[in-house]
Amino acid sequence: MKKVAITALVLALASPVMEAAAGSYVVWGVGSRRCGAWIDAQRTNQAKAEAYQSWVHGFVTGAGFAREGLKLKDVDVRPETLTKWVDEYCLANPLMTIERAAVGLLDHIAAEK
């Protein structure tokens, strides 16, 4: 487990920084990677997959803290549910970024309230 955590940290720190499409914030870490990388990691590299999943889970957690009106406790936000949603989004949109998938996930959560 310690090795996975260290690998996740190294991947996050080594990732490029990318401006979000909306331009209102900067995307740090693996969120700037393409959905195709997400799908590849889910299939072939558990350490990368866990790092990508952790990034999405942290993004959703931060949004729940900062985004006015987003009540995460009102919907199913278990990690495996979030991961499955992003899996489906990324399969359909392999050229989009993981950050865009996470934003889509937040929009989906907000619509379910």
mmCIF file with all atom_site columns, N, CA, C and O in Angstrom, residues 38-80:
data_model
loop_
_atom_site.group_PDB
_atom_site.id
_atom_site.type_symbol
_atom_site.label_atom_id
_atom_site.label_alt_id
_atom_site.label_comp_id
_atom_site.label_asym_id
_atom_site.label_entity_id
_atom_site.label_seq_id
_atom_site.pdbx_PDB_ins_code
_atom_site.Cartn_x
_atom_site.Cartn_y
_atom_site.Cartn_z
_atom_site.occupancy
_atom_site.B_iso_or_equiv
_atom_site.pdbx_formal_charge
_atom_site.auth_seq_id
_atom_site.auth_comp_id
_atom_site.auth_asym_id
_atom_site.auth_atom_id
_atom_site.pdbx_PDB_model_num
ATOM 1   N N  . TRP A 1 38 ? -6.736  7.438  -18.745 1.00 0.00 ? 38 TRP A N  1
ATOM 2   C CA . TRP A 1 38 ? -7.548  6.874  -17.653 1.00 0.00 ? 38 TRP A CA 1
ATOM 3   C C  . TRP A 1 38 ? -7.942  5.435  -17.990 1.00 0.00 ? 38 TRP A C  1
ATOM 4   O O  . TRP A 1 38 ? -7.740  4.523  -17.206 1.00 0.00 ? 38 TRP A O  1
ATOM 5   N N  . ILE A 1 39 ? -8.512  5.251  -19.181 1.00 0.00 ? 39 ILE A N  1
ATOM 6   C CA . ILE A 1 39 ? -8.989  3.932  -19.595 1.00 0.00 ? 39 ILE A CA 1
ATOM 7   C C  . ILE A 1 39 ? -7.827  2.940  -19.656 1.00 0.00 ? 39 ILE A C  1
ATOM 8   O O  . ILE A 1 39 ? -7.932  1.811  -19.173 1.00 0.00 ? 39 ILE A O  1
ATOM 9   N N  . ASP A 1 40 ? -6.707  3.365  -20.234 1.00 0.00 ? 40 ASP A N  1
ATOM 10  C CA . ASP A 1 40 ? -5.535  2.492  -20.322 1.00 0.00 ? 40 ASP A CA 1
ATOM 11  C C  . ASP A 1 40 ? -5.070  2.083  -18.926 1.00 0.00 ? 40 ASP A C  1
ATOM 12  O O  . ASP A 1 40 ? -4.768  0.917  -18.683 1.00 0.00 ? 40 ASP A O  1
ATOM 13  N N  . ALA A 1 41 ? -5.022  3.039  -18.005 1.00 0.00 ? 41 ALA A N  1
ATOM 14  C CA . ALA A 1 41 ? -4.576  2.742  -16.643 1.00 0.00 ? 41 ALA A CA 1
ATOM 15  C C  . ALA A 1 41 ? -5.537  1.782  -15.949 1.00 0.00 ? 41 ALA A C  1
ATOM 16  O O  . ALA A 1 41 ? -5.098  0.870  -15.236 1.00 0.00 ? 41 ALA A O  1
ATOM 17  N N  . GLN A 1 42 ? -6.833  1.959  -16.145 1.00 0.00 ? 42 GLN A N  1
ATOM 18  C CA . GLN A 1 42 ? -7.817  1.075  -15.510 1.00 0.00 ? 42 GLN A CA 1
ATOM 19  C C  . GLN A 1 42 ? -7.606  -0.370 -15.962 1.00 0.00 ? 42 GLN A C  1
ATOM 20  O O  . GLN A 1 42 ? -7.829  -1.304 -15.204 1.00 0.00 ? 42 GLN A O  1
ATOM 21  N N  . ARG A 1 43 ? -7.168  -0.530 -17.206 1.00 0.00 ? 43 ARG A N  1
ATOM 22  C CA . ARG A 1 43 ? -7.007  -1.867 -17.776 1.00 0.00 ? 43 ARG A CA 1
ATOM 23  C C  . ARG A 1 43 ? -5.640  -2.487 -17.489 1.00 0.00 ? 43 ARG A C  1
ATOM 24  O O  . ARG A 1 43 ? -5.522  -3.711 -17.429 1.00 0.00 ? 43 ARG A O  1
ATOM 25  N N  . THR A 1 44 ? -4.597  -1.648 -17.351 1.00 0.00 ? 44 THR A N  1
ATOM 26  C CA . THR A 1 44 ? -3.245  -2.204 -17.367 1.00 0.00 ? 44 THR A CA 1
ATOM 27  C C  . THR A 1 44 ? -2.336  -1.840 -16.200 1.00 0.00 ? 44 THR A C  1
ATOM 28  O O  . THR A 1 44 ? -1.291  -2.460 -16.039 1.00 0.00 ? 44 THR A O  1
ATOM 29  N N  . ASN A 1 45 ? -2.671  -0.818 -15.412 1.00 0.00 ? 45 ASN A N  1
ATOM 30  C CA . ASN A 1 45 ? -1.715  -0.353 -14.419 1.00 0.00 ? 45 ASN A CA 1
ATOM 31  C C  . ASN A 1 45 ? -2.453  0.089  -13.155 1.00 0.00 ? 45 ASN A C  1
ATOM 32  O O  . ASN A 1 45 ? -2.920  1.214  -13.063 1.00 0.00 ? 45 ASN A O  1
ATOM 33  N N  . GLN A 1 46 ? -2.522  -0.812 -12.181 1.00 0.00 ? 46 GLN A N  1
ATOM 34  C CA . GLN A 1 46 ? -3.289  -0.536 -10.975 1.00 0.00 ? 46 GLN A CA 1
ATOM 35  C C  . GLN A 1 46 ? -2.802  0.710  -10.233 1.00 0.00 ? 46 GLN A C  1
ATOM 36  O O  . GLN A 1 46 ? -3.605  1.491  -9.737  1.00 0.00 ? 46 GLN A O  1
ATOM 37  N N  . ALA A 1 47 ? -1.504  0.915  -10.151 1.00 0.00 ? 47 ALA A N  1
ATOM 38  C CA . ALA A 1 47 ? -0.972  2.077  -9.433  1.00 0.00 ? 47 ALA A CA 1
ATOM 39  C C  . ALA A 1 47 ? -1.416  3.375  -10.106 1.00 0.00 ? 47 ALA A C  1
ATOM 40  O O  . ALA A 1 47 ? -1.851  4.310  -9.433  1.00 0.00 ? 47 ALA A O  1
ATOM 41  N N  . LYS A 1 48 ? -1.309  3.441  -11.437 1.00 0.00 ? 48 LYS A N  1
ATOM 42  C CA . LYS A 1 48 ? -1.768  4.636  -12.151 1.00 0.00 ? 48 LYS A CA 1
ATOM 43  C C  . LYS A 1 48 ? -3.278  4.793  -12.013 1.00 0.00 ? 48 LYS A C  1
ATOM 44  O O  . LYS A 1 48 ? -3.771  5.898  -11.808 1.00 0.00 ? 48 LYS A O  1
ATOM 45  N N  . ALA A 1 49 ? -4.002  3.691  -12.140 1.00 0.00 ? 49 ALA A N  1
ATOM 46  C CA . ALA A 1 49 ? -5.458  3.745  -12.020 1.00 0.00 ? 49 ALA A CA 1
ATOM 47  C C  . ALA A 1 49 ? -5.854  4.327  -10.663 1.00 0.00 ? 49 ALA A C  1
ATOM 48  O O  . ALA A 1 49 ? -6.732  5.193  -10.579 1.00 0.00 ? 49 ALA A O  1
ATOM 49  N N  . GLU A 1 50 ? -5.203  3.879  -9.613  1.00 0.00 ? 50 GLU A N  1
ATOM 50  C CA . GLU A 1 50 ? -5.506  4.382  -8.273  1.00 0.00 ? 50 GLU A CA 1
ATOM 51  C C  . GLU A 1 50 ? -5.130  5.852  -8.133  1.00 0.00 ? 50 GLU A C  1
ATOM 52  O O  . GLU A 1 50 ? -5.834  6.616  -7.466  1.00 0.00 ? 50 GLU A O  1
ATOM 53  N N  . ALA A 1 51 ? -4.049  6.272  -8.770  1.00 0.00 ? 51 ALA A N  1
ATOM 54  C CA . ALA A 1 51 ? -3.671  7.687  -8.729  1.00 0.00 ? 51 ALA A CA 1
ATOM 55  C C  . ALA A 1 51 ? -4.713  8.534  -9.443  1.00 0.00 ? 51 ALA A C  1
ATOM 56  O O  . ALA A 1 51 ? -5.116  9.595  -8.937  1.00 0.00 ? 51 ALA A O  1
ATOM 57  N N  . TYR A 1 52 ? -5.155  8.095  -10.602 1.00 0.00 ? 52 TYR A N  1
ATOM 58  C CA . TYR A 1 52 ? -6.179  8.833  -11.353 1.00 0.00 ? 52 TYR A CA 1
ATOM 59  C C  . TYR A 1 52 ? -7.487  8.874  -10.579 1.00 0.00 ? 52 TYR A C  1
ATOM 60  O O  . TYR A 1 52 ? -8.141  9.920  -10.483 1.00 0.00 ? 52 TYR A O  1
ATOM 61  N N  . GLN A 1 53 ? -7.881  7.729  -10.007 1.00 0.00 ? 53 GLN A N  1
ATOM 62  C CA . GLN A 1 53 ? -9.115  7.688  -9.224  1.00 0.00 ? 53 GLN A CA 1
ATOM 63  C C  . GLN A 1 53 ? -9.021  8.610  -8.018  1.00 0.00 ? 53 GLN A C  1
ATOM 64  O O  . GLN A 1 53 ? -9.973  9.341  -7.711  1.00 0.00 ? 53 GLN A O  1
ATOM 65  N N  . SER A 1 54 ? -7.887  8.588  -7.362  1.00 0.00 ? 54 SER A N  1
ATOM 66  C CA . SER A 1 54 ? -7.690  9.450  -6.200  1.00 0.00 ? 54 SER A CA 1
ATOM 67  C C  . SER A 1 54 ? -7.801  10.923 -6.577  1.00 0.00 ? 54 SER A C  1
ATOM 68  O O  . SER A 1 54 ? -8.374  11.723 -5.833  1.00 0.00 ? 54 SER A O  1
ATOM 69  N N  . TRP A 1 55 ? -7.276  11.283 -7.751  1.00 0.00 ? 55 TRP A N  1
ATOM 70  C CA . TRP A 1 55 ? -7.377  12.667 -8.198  1.00 0.00 ? 55 TRP A CA 1
ATOM 71  C C  . TRP A 1 55 ? -8.847  13.054 -8.369  1.00 0.00 ? 55 TRP A C  1
ATOM 72  O O  . TRP A 1 55 ? -9.280  14.116 -7.891  1.00 0.00 ? 55 TRP A O  1
ATOM 73  N N  . VAL A 1 56 ? -9.632  12.202 -9.015  1.00 0.00 ? 56 VAL A N  1
ATOM 74  C CA . VAL A 1 56 ? -11.060 12.497 -9.220  1.00 0.00 ? 56 VAL A CA 1
ATOM 75  C C  . VAL A 1 56 ? -11.783 12.569 -7.880  1.00 0.00 ? 56 VAL A C  1
ATOM 76  O O  . VAL A 1 56 ? -12.572 13.492 -7.643  1.00 0.00 ? 56 VAL A O  1
ATOM 77  N N  . HIS A 1 57 ? -11.502 11.642 -6.992  1.00 0.00 ? 57 HIS A N  1
ATOM 78  C CA . HIS A 1 57 ? -12.159 11.645 -5.688  1.00 0.00 ? 57 HIS A CA 1
ATOM 79  C C  . HIS A 1 57 ? -11.813 12.927 -4.915  1.00 0.00 ? 57 HIS A C  1
ATOM 80  O O  . HIS A 1 57 ? -12.684 13.526 -4.278  1.00 0.00 ? 57 HIS A O  1
ATOM 81  N N  . GLY A 1 58 ? -10.564 13.351 -4.988  1.00 0.00 ? 58 GLY A N  1
ATOM 82  C CA . GLY A 1 58 ? -10.164 14.599 -4.339  1.00 0.00 ? 58 GLY A CA 1
ATOM 83  C C  . GLY A 1 58 ? -10.820 15.811 -4.975  1.00 0.00 ? 58 GLY A C  1
ATOM 84  O O  . GLY A 1 58 ? -11.219 16.762 -4.279  1.00 0.00 ? 58 GLY A O  1
ATOM 85  N N  . PHE A 1 59 ? -10.941 15.799 -6.300  1.00 0.00 ? 59 PHE A N  1
ATOM 86  C CA . PHE A 1 59 ? -11.599 16.895 -7.018  1.00 0.00 ? 59 PHE A CA 1
ATOM 87  C C  . PHE A 1 59 ? -13.050 17.015 -6.561  1.00 0.00 ? 59 PHE A C  1
ATOM 88  O O  . PHE A 1 59 ? -13.530 18.113 -6.266  1.00 0.00 ? 59 PHE A O  1
ATOM 89  N N  . VAL A 1 60 ? -13.738 15.881 -6.483  1.00 0.00 ? 60 VAL A N  1
ATOM 90  C CA . VAL A 1 60 ? -15.136 15.889 -6.051  1.00 0.00 ? 60 VAL A CA 1
ATOM 91  C C  . VAL A 1 60 ? -15.237 16.331 -4.593  1.00 0.00 ? 60 VAL A C  1
ATOM 92  O O  . VAL A 1 60 ? -16.117 17.115 -4.238  1.00 0.00 ? 60 VAL A O  1
ATOM 93  N N  . THR A 1 61 ? -14.327 15.873 -3.760  1.00 0.00 ? 61 THR A N  1
ATOM 94  C CA . THR A 1 61 ? -14.320 16.281 -2.364  1.00 0.00 ? 61 THR A CA 1
ATOM 95  C C  . THR A 1 61 ? -14.136 17.794 -2.243  1.00 0.00 ? 61 THR A C  1
ATOM 96  O O  . THR A 1 61 ? -14.872 18.458 -1.513  1.00 0.00 ? 61 THR A O  1
ATOM 97  N N  . GLY A 1 62 ? -13.156 18.328 -2.970  1.00 0.00 ? 62 GLY A N  1
ATOM 98  C CA . GLY A 1 62 ? -12.918 19.770 -2.938  1.00 0.00 ? 62 GLY A CA 1
ATOM 99  C C  . GLY A 1 62 ? -14.110 20.562 -3.453  1.00 0.00 ? 62 GLY A C  1
ATOM 100 O O  . GLY A 1 62 ? -14.475 21.600 -2.895  1.00 0.00 ? 62 GLY A O  1
ATOM 101 N N  . ALA A 1 63 ? -14.729 20.060 -4.502  1.00 0.00 ? 63 ALA A N  1
ATOM 102 C CA . ALA A 1 63 ? -15.900 20.747 -5.055  1.00 0.00 ? 63 ALA A CA 1
ATOM 103 C C  . ALA A 1 63 ? -17.055 20.719 -4.061  1.00 0.00 ? 63 ALA A C  1
ATOM 104 O O  . ALA A 1 63 ? -17.782 21.700 -3.918  1.00 0.00 ? 63 ALA A O  1
ATOM 105 N N  . GLY A 1 64 ? -17.202 19.603 -3.376  1.00 0.00 ? 64 GLY A N  1
ATOM 106 C CA . GLY A 1 64 ? -18.251 19.527 -2.361  1.00 0.00 ? 64 GLY A CA 1
ATOM 107 C C  . GLY A 1 64 ? -18.030 20.531 -1.250  1.00 0.00 ? 64 GLY A C  1
ATOM 108 O O  . GLY A 1 64 ? -18.981 21.073 -0.686  1.00 0.00 ? 64 GLY A O  1
ATOM 109 N N  . PHE A 1 65 ? -16.785 20.817 -0.966  1.00 0.00 ? 65 PHE A N  1
ATOM 110 C CA . PHE A 1 65 ? -16.446 21.809 0.046   1.00 0.00 ? 65 PHE A CA 1
ATOM 111 C C  . PHE A 1 65 ? -16.676 23.230 -0.470  1.00 0.00 ? 65 PHE A C  1
ATOM 112 O O  . PHE A 1 65 ? -17.205 24.079 0.221   1.00 0.00 ? 65 PHE A O  1
ATOM 113 N N  . ALA A 1 66 ? -16.308 23.465 -1.731  1.00 0.00 ? 66 ALA A N  1
ATOM 114 C CA . ALA A 1 66 ? -16.292 24.833 -2.254  1.00 0.00 ? 66 ALA A CA 1
ATOM 115 C C  . ALA A 1 66 ? -17.515 25.230 -3.075  1.00 0.00 ? 66 ALA A C  1
ATOM 116 O O  . ALA A 1 66 ? -17.848 26.401 -3.136  1.00 0.00 ? 66 ALA A O  1
ATOM 117 N N  . ARG A 1 67 ? -18.146 24.284 -3.727  1.00 0.00 ? 67 ARG A N  1
ATOM 118 C CA . ARG A 1 67 ? -19.218 24.598 -4.666  1.00 0.00 ? 67 ARG A CA 1
ATOM 119 C C  . ARG A 1 67 ? -20.536 24.779 -3.923  1.00 0.00 ? 67 ARG A C  1
ATOM 120 O O  . ARG A 1 67 ? -21.091 23.847 -3.367  1.00 0.00 ? 67 ARG A O  1
ATOM 121 N N  . GLU A 1 68 ? -21.031 25.993 -3.955  1.00 0.00 ? 68 GLU A N  1
ATOM 122 C CA . GLU A 1 68 ? -22.261 26.329 -3.255  1.00 0.00 ? 68 GLU A CA 1
ATOM 123 C C  . GLU A 1 68 ? -23.429 25.487 -3.775  1.00 0.00 ? 68 GLU A C  1
ATOM 124 O O  . GLU A 1 68 ? -23.644 25.360 -4.971  1.00 0.00 ? 68 GLU A O  1
ATOM 125 N N  . GLY A 1 69 ? -24.156 24.895 -2.864  1.00 0.00 ? 69 GLY A N  1
ATOM 126 C CA . GLY A 1 69 ? -25.343 24.138 -3.226  1.00 0.00 ? 69 GLY A CA 1
ATOM 127 C C  . GLY A 1 69 ? -25.112 22.690 -3.594  1.00 0.00 ? 69 GLY A C  1
ATOM 128 O O  . GLY A 1 69 ? -26.065 21.959 -3.814  1.00 0.00 ? 69 GLY A O  1
ATOM 129 N N  . LEU A 1 70 ? -23.874 22.223 -3.666  1.00 0.00 ? 70 LEU A N  1
ATOM 130 C CA . LEU A 1 70 ? -23.608 20.833 -4.020  1.00 0.00 ? 70 LEU A CA 1
ATOM 131 C C  . LEU A 1 70 ? -23.621 19.998 -2.738  1.00 0.00 ? 70 LEU A C  1
ATOM 132 O O  . LEU A 1 70 ? -22.736 20.105 -1.919  1.00 0.00 ? 70 LEU A O  1
ATOM 133 N N  . LYS A 1 71 ? -24.651 19.231 -2.576  1.00 0.00 ? 71 LYS A N  1
ATOM 134 C CA . LYS A 1 71 ? -24.810 18.411 -1.377  1.00 0.00 ? 71 LYS A CA 1
ATOM 135 C C  . LYS A 1 71 ? -24.425 16.976 -1.690  1.00 0.00 ? 71 LYS A C  1
ATOM 136 O O  . LYS A 1 71 ? -25.244 16.180 -2.130  1.00 0.00 ? 71 LYS A O  1
ATOM 137 N N  . LEU A 1 72 ? -23.179 16.646 -1.494  1.00 0.00 ? 72 LEU A N  1
ATOM 138 C CA . LEU A 1 72 ? -22.688 15.324 -1.844  1.00 0.00 ? 72 LEU A CA 1
ATOM 139 C C  . LEU A 1 72 ? -23.306 14.219 -0.992  1.00 0.00 ? 72 LEU A C  1
ATOM 140 O O  . LEU A 1 72 ? -23.392 13.079 -1.429  1.00 0.00 ? 72 LEU A O  1
ATOM 141 N N  . LYS A 1 73 ? -23.747 14.543 0.204   1.00 0.00 ? 73 LYS A N  1
ATOM 142 C CA . LYS A 1 73 ? -24.329 13.518 1.061   1.00 0.00 ? 73 LYS A CA 1
ATOM 143 C C  . LYS A 1 73 ? -25.703 13.071 0.563   1.00 0.00 ? 73 LYS A C  1
ATOM 144 O O  . LYS A 1 73 ? -26.212 12.056 0.996   1.00 0.00 ? 73 LYS A O  1
ATOM 145 N N  . ASP A 1 74 ? -26.309 13.826 -0.341  1.00 0.00 ? 74 ASP A N  1
ATOM 146 C CA . ASP A 1 74 ? -27.648 13.515 -0.832  1.00 0.00 ? 74 ASP A CA 1
ATOM 147 C C  . ASP A 1 74 ? -27.659 12.492 -1.959  1.00 0.00 ? 74 ASP A C  1
ATOM 148 O O  . ASP A 1 74 ? -28.716 12.028 -2.357  1.00 0.00 ? 74 ASP A O  1
ATOM 149 N N  . VAL A 1 75 ? -26.501 12.147 -2.520  1.00 0.00 ? 75 VAL A N  1
ATOM 150 C CA . VAL A 1 75 ? -26.439 11.205 -3.644  1.00 0.00 ? 75 VAL A CA 1
ATOM 151 C C  . VAL A 1 75 ? -25.354 10.158 -3.378  1.00 0.00 ? 75 VAL A C  1
ATOM 152 O O  . VAL A 1 75 ? -24.562 10.290 -2.453  1.00 0.00 ? 75 VAL A O  1
ATOM 153 N N  . ASP A 1 76 ? -25.333 9.132  -4.201  1.00 0.00 ? 76 ASP A N  1
ATOM 154 C CA . ASP A 1 76 ? -24.368 8.040  -4.054  1.00 0.00 ? 76 ASP A CA 1
ATOM 155 C C  . ASP A 1 76 ? -23.002 8.484  -4.559  1.00 0.00 ? 76 ASP A C  1
ATOM 156 O O  . ASP A 1 76 ? -22.781 8.547  -5.759  1.00 0.00 ? 76 ASP A O  1
ATOM 157 N N  . VAL A 1 77 ? -22.106 8.836  -3.655  1.00 0.00 ? 77 VAL A N  1
ATOM 158 C CA . VAL A 1 77 ? -20.770 9.280  -4.043  1.00 0.00 ? 77 VAL A CA 1
ATOM 159 C C  . VAL A 1 77 ? -19.689 8.347  -3.499  1.00 0.00 ? 77 VAL A C  1
ATOM 160 O O  . VAL A 1 77 ? -18.586 8.772  -3.207  1.00 0.00 ? 77 VAL A O  1
ATOM 161 N N  . ARG A 1 78 ? -20.034 7.062  -3.402  1.00 0.00 ? 78 ARG A N  1
ATOM 162 C CA . ARG A 1 78 ? -19.012 6.097  -3.007  1.00 0.00 ? 78 ARG A CA 1
ATOM 163 C C  . ARG A 1 78 ? -17.920 6.094  -4.078  1.00 0.00 ? 78 ARG A C  1
ATOM 164 O O  . ARG A 1 78 ? -18.202 6.272  -5.267  1.00 0.00 ? 78 ARG A O  1
ATOM 165 N N  . PRO A 1 79 ? -16.674 5.888  -3.690  1.00 0.00 ? 79 PRO A N  1
ATOM 166 C CA . PRO A 1 79 ? -15.578 5.921  -4.663  1.00 0.00 ? 79 PRO A CA 1
ATOM 167 C C  . PRO A 1 79 ? -15.800 5.017  -5.873  1.00 0.00 ? 79 PRO A C  1
ATOM 168 O O  . PRO A 1 79 ? -15.534 5.415  -7.007  1.00 0.00 ? 79 PRO A O  1
ATOM 169 N N  . GLU A 1 80 ? -16.315 3.815  -5.657  1.00 0.00 ? 80 GLU A N  1
ATOM 170 C CA . GLU A 1 80 ? -16.520 2.913  -6.786  1.00 0.00 ? 80 GLU A CA 1
ATOM 171 C C  . GLU A 1 80 ? -17.600 3.434  -7.747  1.00 0.00 ? 80 GLU A C  1
ATOM 172 O O  . GLU A 1 80 ? -17.522 3.208  -8.952  1.00 0.00 ? 80 GLU A O  1
#
